[in-house]
Amino acid sequence: MSDFRRRLGSGVIAGDGAWGTMLAERGLPPGAPPELWTLEHPEIVAEIARAYADAGAELITTNTFGGSPMRLAQHHLENDFDRISRRGVEVVREAIGTRAFVNASVGPTGRLLAPLGDAGPEEVERGFAAQARVLIDAGADVICIETMTDLQEATLAIRAVRSVSKAIPIIATMTFDVTPRGPFTIMGVSVSQAAAELPAAGADVIGANCGGGVAEMIAVANAFLESTTVPIAIQPNAGLPVKKDGRLVYPDAPEPFATAVAPLAGLGIRLIGGCCGTTPEHIRALRRIIARPRRESPPRP
Amino acid sequence: MKELSDAVQRGDAAASQSMTEALVGAGASAAGILNRALLPAMSVVGTRFRDREIFLPDVLLAARAMKAAIRIIEPLLLRDSVPSAGVVVLGTVRGDQHDIGKNLVSVMLQGAGYRVVDLGADVDADRFIDAAVDAGASIIGMSALLTTTMTEMAGVVTRIAERGLRGRLRTIIGGAPINPAFAQEIGADAYAPDAVSAVEHVGRLVNG
């Protein structure tokens, strides 16, 4: 059994926070592919990884969200595919050692599957499998499939990872809007559908990330709790962005964010972290409320 | 007309095409088909999507069904010499590849009688402006999905002023993270929360 699976057996796990907005704050130009900074500015990526580990995050996400070959092709970076995923894992590992788990991020392809779009399921699955092969080979402890809105794409990604490794723990989270009829992704996936199909495809932890802020996420978390006994991950944004002094800022400060998300632990959510707009300070504040389990030994991935 | 509107709403492109052909064969005017079936259908679809009674796949299928009908009536609109309502340049801003919403706005504007110059995604400020000048457009419509790229819109508005075209080129913006306050702050001329209101606002800008 992997150390992450063992850790999953005891108490609430704190994830890390945002990467995209952290990189943007350090000068990543608007719209530039963040993954490129793993190659161009590894010291900045390492600094963020260390800051999250110092703040008490037990999972450190890699800068590989847009690293699938199909997604990179939209930036004409398909030739850097192997290096972006491999260095993405290595830079985080070098920065944090075995203090925390290296959580390899896999995001959507950015293309619509047929018949709505022109992406074929075989091509999508092949791309995710290629990405997973490099991430796992480079030493990832966990694969985190995140910000999915299409259930077919999410399950293709999970199956692709499983085709590469039966053992690697998989976290799979989708992004929901809360509607008068309950939470749905923009593609129309309900929480109960996600709760049924993501584990069936091979995910170990399922849940939600990004979305409309903490209050909406509490509703999403409750919908998951009603639908499944599989461990649940919840990673909200620090509110919805507002413009302030010519810049976009996420309104939820660390303490209010932590106070608002901490009750999720009491509800039975097993992994709590942050998405867009959250920072190491948000995770530190969360850690002050959610202590590590007492008899826990440090992870040895 | 009711059946055609229903076919578009449920995203049945084959039915939409055959019903439009039948209506044209029976002597219906292209403008009538547009105004009494296609635009009202997309208006219903837009409202139901806003309220999340339906989801993105339903909207995309409806837009496809509307496009199937427009392909048939387009030559008739030209033959009937219905005057073009105006020229609109559309695109997703630099650094942003998300074009689903922008494509819907494009279909809706064409349906409403505008000539649309669609620049696609990842469009920088000068390309927007050059295309508008070349095509004689008075409106530039910009889309962004990402909070990291929405600030590009401010750059386009500024660039229009720098090139001395303020007043001649009006801007309308939209996309998931955009709101009226942001539009006002960057000096955009209009904000549209969805494709249906984009058509209304463009009409207001052209006539106002």
PDB file of N, CA, C and O in Angstrom, chain A residues 24 30-32 71 74-75 112 115-117 177 179-181 184-188 241 243 246 248 250, chain B residues 49 51-57 60-61 64 94-97 100 147-152 182 185-186:
ATOM      1  N   ALA A  24       1.174  33.958 -11.770  1.00  0.00           N
ATOM      2  CA  ALA A  24       0.805  35.248 -12.381  1.00  0.00           C
ATOM      3  C   ALA A  24       1.329  36.394 -11.520  1.00  0.00           C
ATOM      4  O   ALA A  24       1.827  37.399 -12.031  1.00  0.00           O
ATOM      5  N   PRO A  30      -0.172  37.291 -18.864  1.00  0.00           N
ATOM      6  CA  PRO A  30      -1.542  36.816 -19.059  1.00  0.00           C
ATOM      7  C   PRO A  30      -1.620  35.887 -20.265  1.00  0.00           C
ATOM      8  O   PRO A  30      -1.118  36.215 -21.333  1.00  0.00           O
ATOM      9  N   GLY A  31      -2.219  34.714 -20.065  1.00  0.00           N
ATOM     10  CA  GLY A  31      -2.446  33.819 -21.179  1.00  0.00           C
ATOM     11  C   GLY A  31      -1.259  32.955 -21.545  1.00  0.00           C
ATOM     12  O   GLY A  31      -1.390  32.036 -22.339  1.00  0.00           O
ATOM     13  N   ALA A  32      -0.079  33.237 -20.996  1.00  0.00           N
ATOM     14  CA  ALA A  32       1.080  32.385 -21.295  1.00  0.00           C
ATOM     15  C   ALA A  32       0.889  31.034 -20.626  1.00  0.00           C
ATOM     16  O   ALA A  32       0.312  30.958 -19.548  1.00  0.00           O
ATOM     17  N   ARG A  71      -3.386  19.659 -25.095  1.00  0.00           N
ATOM     18  CA  ARG A  71      -3.445  21.016 -24.567  1.00  0.00           C
ATOM     19  C   ARG A  71      -2.192  21.808 -24.961  1.00  0.00           C
ATOM     20  O   ARG A  71      -2.273  22.962 -25.365  1.00  0.00           O
ATOM     21  N   GLN A  74      -2.041  23.392 -28.351  1.00  0.00           N
ATOM     22  CA  GLN A  74      -2.726  24.684 -28.559  1.00  0.00           C
ATOM     23  C   GLN A  74      -1.767  25.848 -28.353  1.00  0.00           C
ATOM     24  O   GLN A  74      -2.048  26.976 -28.754  1.00  0.00           O
ATOM     25  N   HIS A  75      -0.647  25.598 -27.674  1.00  0.00           N
ATOM     26  CA  HIS A  75       0.396  26.628 -27.522  1.00  0.00           C
ATOM     27  C   HIS A  75       1.628  26.293 -28.365  1.00  0.00           C
ATOM     28  O   HIS A  75       2.691  26.870 -28.157  1.00  0.00           O
ATOM     29  N   LEU A 112     -13.280  19.868 -27.140  1.00  0.00           N
ATOM     30  CA  LEU A 112     -14.542  19.172 -26.914  1.00  0.00           C
ATOM     31  C   LEU A 112     -14.505  17.810 -27.593  1.00  0.00           C
ATOM     32  O   LEU A 112     -14.067  17.690 -28.736  1.00  0.00           O
ATOM     33  N   PRO A 115     -19.468  13.930 -30.185  1.00  0.00           N
ATOM     34  CA  PRO A 115     -19.824  14.630 -31.427  1.00  0.00           C
ATOM     35  C   PRO A 115     -19.905  16.157 -31.292  1.00  0.00           C
ATOM     36  O   PRO A 115     -20.077  16.826 -32.292  1.00  0.00           O
ATOM     37  N   LEU A 116     -19.806  16.694 -30.070  1.00  0.00           N
ATOM     38  CA  LEU A 116     -19.916  18.154 -29.923  1.00  0.00           C
ATOM     39  C   LEU A 116     -18.712  18.848 -30.528  1.00  0.00           C
ATOM     40  O   LEU A 116     -18.812  19.908 -31.123  1.00  0.00           O
ATOM     41  N   GLY A 117     -17.540  18.256 -30.310  1.00  0.00           N
ATOM     42  CA  GLY A 117     -16.305  18.827 -30.846  1.00  0.00           C
ATOM     43  C   GLY A 117     -15.627  17.832 -31.754  1.00  0.00           C
ATOM     44  O   GLY A 117     -16.248  16.872 -32.195  1.00  0.00           O
ATOM     45  N   ASP A 177     -21.124  24.335 -10.825  1.00  0.00           N
ATOM     46  CA  ASP A 177     -21.877  25.549 -10.490  1.00  0.00           C
ATOM     47  C   ASP A 177     -23.076  25.104  -9.670  1.00  0.00           C
ATOM     48  O   ASP A 177     -23.671  24.061  -9.975  1.00  0.00           O
ATOM     49  N   THR A 179     -26.822  25.382  -9.055  1.00  0.00           N
ATOM     50  CA  THR A 179     -28.025  25.854  -9.745  1.00  0.00           C
ATOM     51  C   THR A 179     -29.217  25.624  -8.824  1.00  0.00           C
ATOM     52  O   THR A 179     -29.086  24.949  -7.800  1.00  0.00           O
ATOM     53  N   PRO A 180     -30.386  26.172  -9.199  1.00  0.00           N
ATOM     54  CA  PRO A 180     -31.569  25.929  -8.363  1.00  0.00           C
ATOM     55  C   PRO A 180     -31.875  24.439  -8.210  1.00  0.00           C
ATOM     56  O   PRO A 180     -32.517  24.036  -7.246  1.00  0.00           O
ATOM     57  N   ARG A 181     -31.408  23.612  -9.154  1.00  0.00           N
ATOM     58  CA  ARG A 181     -31.660  22.168  -9.057  1.00  0.00           C
ATOM     59  C   ARG A 181     -30.485  21.418  -8.445  1.00  0.00           C
ATOM     60  O   ARG A 181     -30.430  20.190  -8.502  1.00  0.00           O
ATOM     61  N   PHE A 184     -24.197  21.337 -10.776  1.00  0.00           N
ATOM     62  CA  PHE A 184     -23.931  20.692 -12.063  1.00  0.00           C
ATOM     63  C   PHE A 184     -22.669  21.312 -12.654  1.00  0.00           C
ATOM     64  O   PHE A 184     -22.421  22.511 -12.451  1.00  0.00           O
ATOM     65  N   THR A 185     -21.902  20.542 -13.424  1.00  0.00           N
ATOM     66  CA  THR A 185     -20.835  21.158 -14.215  1.00  0.00           C
ATOM     67  C   THR A 185     -21.486  21.869 -15.396  1.00  0.00           C
ATOM     68  O   THR A 185     -22.665  21.636 -15.703  1.00  0.00           O
ATOM     69  N   ILE A 186     -20.710  22.705 -16.074  1.00  0.00           N
ATOM     70  CA  ILE A 186     -21.280  23.436 -17.204  1.00  0.00           C
ATOM     71  C   ILE A 186     -21.701  22.482 -18.317  1.00  0.00           C
ATOM     72  O   ILE A 186     -22.555  22.800 -19.139  1.00  0.00           O
ATOM     73  N   MET A 187     -21.122  21.272 -18.328  1.00  0.00           N
ATOM     74  CA  MET A 187     -21.524  20.275 -19.320  1.00  0.00           C
ATOM     75  C   MET A 187     -22.736  19.466 -18.854  1.00  0.00           C
ATOM     76  O   MET A 187     -23.186  18.562 -19.560  1.00  0.00           O
ATOM     77  N   GLY A 188     -23.240  19.777 -17.655  1.00  0.00           N
ATOM     78  CA  GLY A 188     -24.474  19.132 -17.202  1.00  0.00           C
ATOM     79  C   GLY A 188     -24.287  17.878 -16.357  1.00  0.00           C
ATOM     80  O   GLY A 188     -25.218  17.094 -16.213  1.00  0.00           O
ATOM     81  N   PRO A 241     -13.123  36.474  -8.400  1.00  0.00           N
ATOM     82  CA  PRO A 241     -12.202  37.612  -8.522  1.00  0.00           C
ATOM     83  C   PRO A 241     -12.921  38.952  -8.713  1.00  0.00           C
ATOM     84  O   PRO A 241     -13.938  39.028  -9.384  1.00  0.00           O
ATOM     85  N   LYS A 243     -12.005  43.327  -9.360  1.00  0.00           N
ATOM     86  CA  LYS A 243     -10.924  44.193  -9.798  1.00  0.00           C
ATOM     87  C   LYS A 243     -10.685  45.256  -8.729  1.00  0.00           C
ATOM     88  O   LYS A 243     -11.608  45.867  -8.225  1.00  0.00           O
ATOM     89  N   GLY A 246      -6.844  48.286 -10.414  1.00  0.00           N
ATOM     90  CA  GLY A 246      -6.337  47.851 -11.708  1.00  0.00           C
ATOM     91  C   GLY A 246      -5.873  46.408 -11.753  1.00  0.00           C
ATOM     92  O   GLY A 246      -5.404  45.932 -12.779  1.00  0.00           O
ATOM     93  N   LEU A 248      -6.667  42.135 -10.647  1.00  0.00           N
ATOM     94  CA  LEU A 248      -7.703  41.212 -10.224  1.00  0.00           C
ATOM     95  C   LEU A 248      -7.284  40.581  -8.917  1.00  0.00           C
ATOM     96  O   LEU A 248      -6.175  40.090  -8.794  1.00  0.00           O
ATOM     97  N   TYR A 250      -8.594  38.008  -5.554  1.00  0.00           N
ATOM     98  CA  TYR A 250      -9.574  37.079  -4.980  1.00  0.00           C
ATOM     99  C   TYR A 250      -9.880  37.566  -3.575  1.00  0.00           C
ATOM    100  O   TYR A 250      -8.961  37.794  -2.788  1.00  0.00           O
TER     101      TYR A 250
ATOM    102  N   PHE B  49     -30.188  28.329 -20.603  1.00  0.00           N
ATOM    103  CA  PHE B  49     -28.790  28.053 -20.231  1.00  0.00           C
ATOM    104  C   PHE B  49     -28.374  28.952 -19.073  1.00  0.00           C
ATOM    105  O   PHE B  49     -27.718  28.510 -18.134  1.00  0.00           O
ATOM    106  N   ASP B  51     -30.181  30.057 -16.751  1.00  0.00           N
ATOM    107  CA  ASP B  51     -30.785  29.521 -15.533  1.00  0.00           C
ATOM    108  C   ASP B  51     -30.357  28.084 -15.265  1.00  0.00           C
ATOM    109  O   ASP B  51     -30.848  27.460 -14.320  1.00  0.00           O
ATOM    110  N   ARG B  52     -29.442  27.558 -16.098  1.00  0.00           N
ATOM    111  CA  ARG B  52     -28.932  26.190 -15.966  1.00  0.00           C
ATOM    112  C   ARG B  52     -30.050  25.147 -15.939  1.00  0.00           C
ATOM    113  O   ARG B  52     -29.948  24.136 -15.256  1.00  0.00           O
ATOM    114  N   GLU B  53     -31.114  25.432 -16.733  1.00  0.00           N
ATOM    115  CA  GLU B  53     -32.089  24.363 -16.975  1.00  0.00           C
ATOM    116  C   GLU B  53     -31.524  23.422 -18.022  1.00  0.00           C
ATOM    117  O   GLU B  53     -31.896  22.259 -18.106  1.00  0.00           O
ATOM    118  N   ILE B  54     -30.669  23.978 -18.894  1.00  0.00           N
ATOM    119  CA  ILE B  54     -29.962  23.167 -19.880  1.00  0.00           C
ATOM    120  C   ILE B  54     -28.475  23.512 -19.766  1.00  0.00           C
ATOM    121  O   ILE B  54     -28.107  24.469 -19.080  1.00  0.00           O
ATOM    122  N   PHE B  55     -27.619  22.742 -20.455  1.00  0.00           N
ATOM    123  CA  PHE B  55     -26.179  22.892 -20.288  1.00  0.00           C
ATOM    124  C   PHE B  55     -25.493  23.123 -21.627  1.00  0.00           C
ATOM    125  O   PHE B  55     -26.147  23.125 -22.672  1.00  0.00           O
ATOM    126  N   LEU B  56     -24.178  23.305 -21.549  1.00  0.00           N
ATOM    127  CA  LEU B  56     -23.426  23.680 -22.742  1.00  0.00           C
ATOM    128  C   LEU B  56     -23.667  22.755 -23.943  1.00  0.00           C
ATOM    129  O   LEU B  56     -23.825  23.252 -25.065  1.00  0.00           O
ATOM    130  N   PRO B  57     -23.696  21.432 -23.754  1.00  0.00           N
ATOM    131  CA  PRO B  57     -23.930  20.588 -24.936  1.00  0.00           C
ATOM    132  C   PRO B  57     -25.241  20.934 -25.647  1.00  0.00           C
ATOM    133  O   PRO B  57     -25.290  20.948 -26.875  1.00  0.00           O
ATOM    134  N   LEU B  60     -24.761  24.111 -27.669  1.00  0.00           N
ATOM    135  CA  LEU B  60     -23.950  23.889 -28.869  1.00  0.00           C
ATOM    136  C   LEU B  60     -24.765  23.196 -29.955  1.00  0.00           C
ATOM    137  O   LEU B  60     -24.667  23.542 -31.135  1.00  0.00           O
ATOM    138  N   LEU B  61     -25.595  22.235 -29.551  1.00  0.00           N
ATOM    139  CA  LEU B  61     -26.429  21.541 -30.536  1.00  0.00           C
ATOM    140  C   LEU B  61     -27.466  22.494 -31.128  1.00  0.00           C
ATOM    141  O   LEU B  61     -27.736  22.469 -32.325  1.00  0.00           O
ATOM    142  N   ARG B  64     -25.856  24.672 -33.615  1.00  0.00           N
ATOM    143  CA  ARG B  64     -25.602  23.918 -34.851  1.00  0.00           C
ATOM    144  C   ARG B  64     -26.887  23.831 -35.685  1.00  0.00           C
ATOM    145  O   ARG B  64     -26.861  23.980 -36.909  1.00  0.00           O
ATOM    146  N   ARG B  94      -5.931  37.883 -26.703  1.00  0.00           N
ATOM    147  CA  ARG B  94      -4.599  37.278 -26.720  1.00  0.00           C
ATOM    148  C   ARG B  94      -4.383  36.388 -25.503  1.00  0.00           C
ATOM    149  O   ARG B  94      -4.736  36.738 -24.389  1.00  0.00           O
ATOM    150  N   GLY B  95      -3.799  35.225 -25.762  1.00  0.00           N
ATOM    151  CA  GLY B  95      -3.460  34.311 -24.680  1.00  0.00           C
ATOM    152  C   GLY B  95      -4.593  33.391 -24.281  1.00  0.00           C
ATOM    153  O   GLY B  95      -4.428  32.525 -23.433  1.00  0.00           O
ATOM    154  N   ASP B  96      -5.751  33.560 -24.877  1.00  0.00           N
ATOM    155  CA  ASP B  96      -6.927  32.792 -24.472  1.00  0.00           C
ATOM    156  C   ASP B  96      -7.437  32.002 -25.675  1.00  0.00           C
ATOM    157  O   ASP B  96      -7.658  32.566 -26.734  1.00  0.00           O
ATOM    158  N   GLN B  97      -7.576  30.682 -25.472  1.00  0.00           N
ATOM    159  CA  GLN B  97      -7.966  29.809 -26.590  1.00  0.00           C
ATOM    160  C   GLN B  97      -9.451  29.455 -26.546  1.00  0.00           C
ATOM    161  O   GLN B  97      -9.917  28.698 -27.388  1.00  0.00           O
ATOM    162  N   ILE B 100     -15.821  28.918 -27.406  1.00  0.00           N
ATOM    163  CA  ILE B 100     -17.182  28.381 -27.534  1.00  0.00           C
ATOM    164  C   ILE B 100     -18.216  29.503 -27.460  1.00  0.00           C
ATOM    165  O   ILE B 100     -19.099  29.619 -28.312  1.00  0.00           O
ATOM    166  N   THR B 147      -9.458  34.621 -15.921  1.00  0.00           N
ATOM    167  CA  THR B 147      -9.216  35.848 -15.167  1.00  0.00           C
ATOM    168  C   THR B 147      -7.843  36.414 -15.510  1.00  0.00           C
ATOM    169  O   THR B 147      -7.598  37.600 -15.344  1.00  0.00           O
ATOM    170  N   THR B 148      -6.944  35.553 -15.998  1.00  0.00           N
ATOM    171  CA  THR B 148      -5.608  36.035 -16.340  1.00  0.00           C
ATOM    172  C   THR B 148      -5.573  36.716 -17.707  1.00  0.00           C
ATOM    173  O   THR B 148      -4.632  37.415 -18.020  1.00  0.00           O
ATOM    174  N   THR B 149      -6.584  36.474 -18.547  1.00  0.00           N
ATOM    175  CA  THR B 149      -6.562  37.096 -19.878  1.00  0.00           C
ATOM    176  C   THR B 149      -7.588  38.221 -20.027  1.00  0.00           C
ATOM    177  O   THR B 149      -7.510  38.996 -20.980  1.00  0.00           O
ATOM    178  N   MET B 150      -8.543  38.321 -19.095  1.00  0.00           N
ATOM    179  CA  MET B 150      -9.588  39.338 -19.262  1.00  0.00           C
ATOM    180  C   MET B 150      -9.001  40.750 -19.255  1.00  0.00           C
ATOM    181  O   MET B 150      -9.549  41.654 -19.882  1.00  0.00           O
ATOM    182  N   THR B 151      -7.837  40.901 -18.615  1.00  0.00           N
ATOM    183  CA  THR B 151      -7.219  42.229 -18.584  1.00  0.00           C
ATOM    184  C   THR B 151      -6.718  42.653 -19.969  1.00  0.00           C
ATOM    185  O   THR B 151      -6.493  43.833 -20.206  1.00  0.00           O
ATOM    186  N   GLU B 152      -6.561  41.689 -20.892  1.00  0.00           N
ATOM    187  CA  GLU B 152      -6.186  42.026 -22.277  1.00  0.00           C
ATOM    188  C   GLU B 152      -7.204  42.969 -22.917  1.00  0.00           C
ATOM    189  O   GLU B 152      -6.869  43.753 -23.802  1.00  0.00           O
ATOM    190  N   PHE B 182     -16.548  45.556 -14.463  1.00  0.00           N
ATOM    191  CA  PHE B 182     -15.271  45.436 -15.163  1.00  0.00           C
ATOM    192  C   PHE B 182     -15.343  46.175 -16.504  1.00  0.00           C
ATOM    193  O   PHE B 182     -14.418  46.911 -16.877  1.00  0.00           O
ATOM    194  N   GLU B 185     -15.096  49.818 -15.866  1.00  0.00           N
ATOM    195  CA  GLU B 185     -13.767  50.213 -15.413  1.00  0.00           C
ATOM    196  C   GLU B 185     -12.770  50.329 -16.557  1.00  0.00           C
ATOM    197  O   GLU B 185     -11.958  51.242 -16.596  1.00  0.00           O
ATOM    198  N   ILE B 186     -12.830  49.390 -17.515  1.00  0.00           N
ATOM    199  CA  ILE B 186     -11.855  49.445 -18.615  1.00  0.00           C
ATOM    200  C   ILE B 186     -12.326  50.346 -19.748  1.00  0.00           C
ATOM    201  O   ILE B 186     -11.600  50.570 -20.707  1.00  0.00           O
TER     202      ILE B 186
END
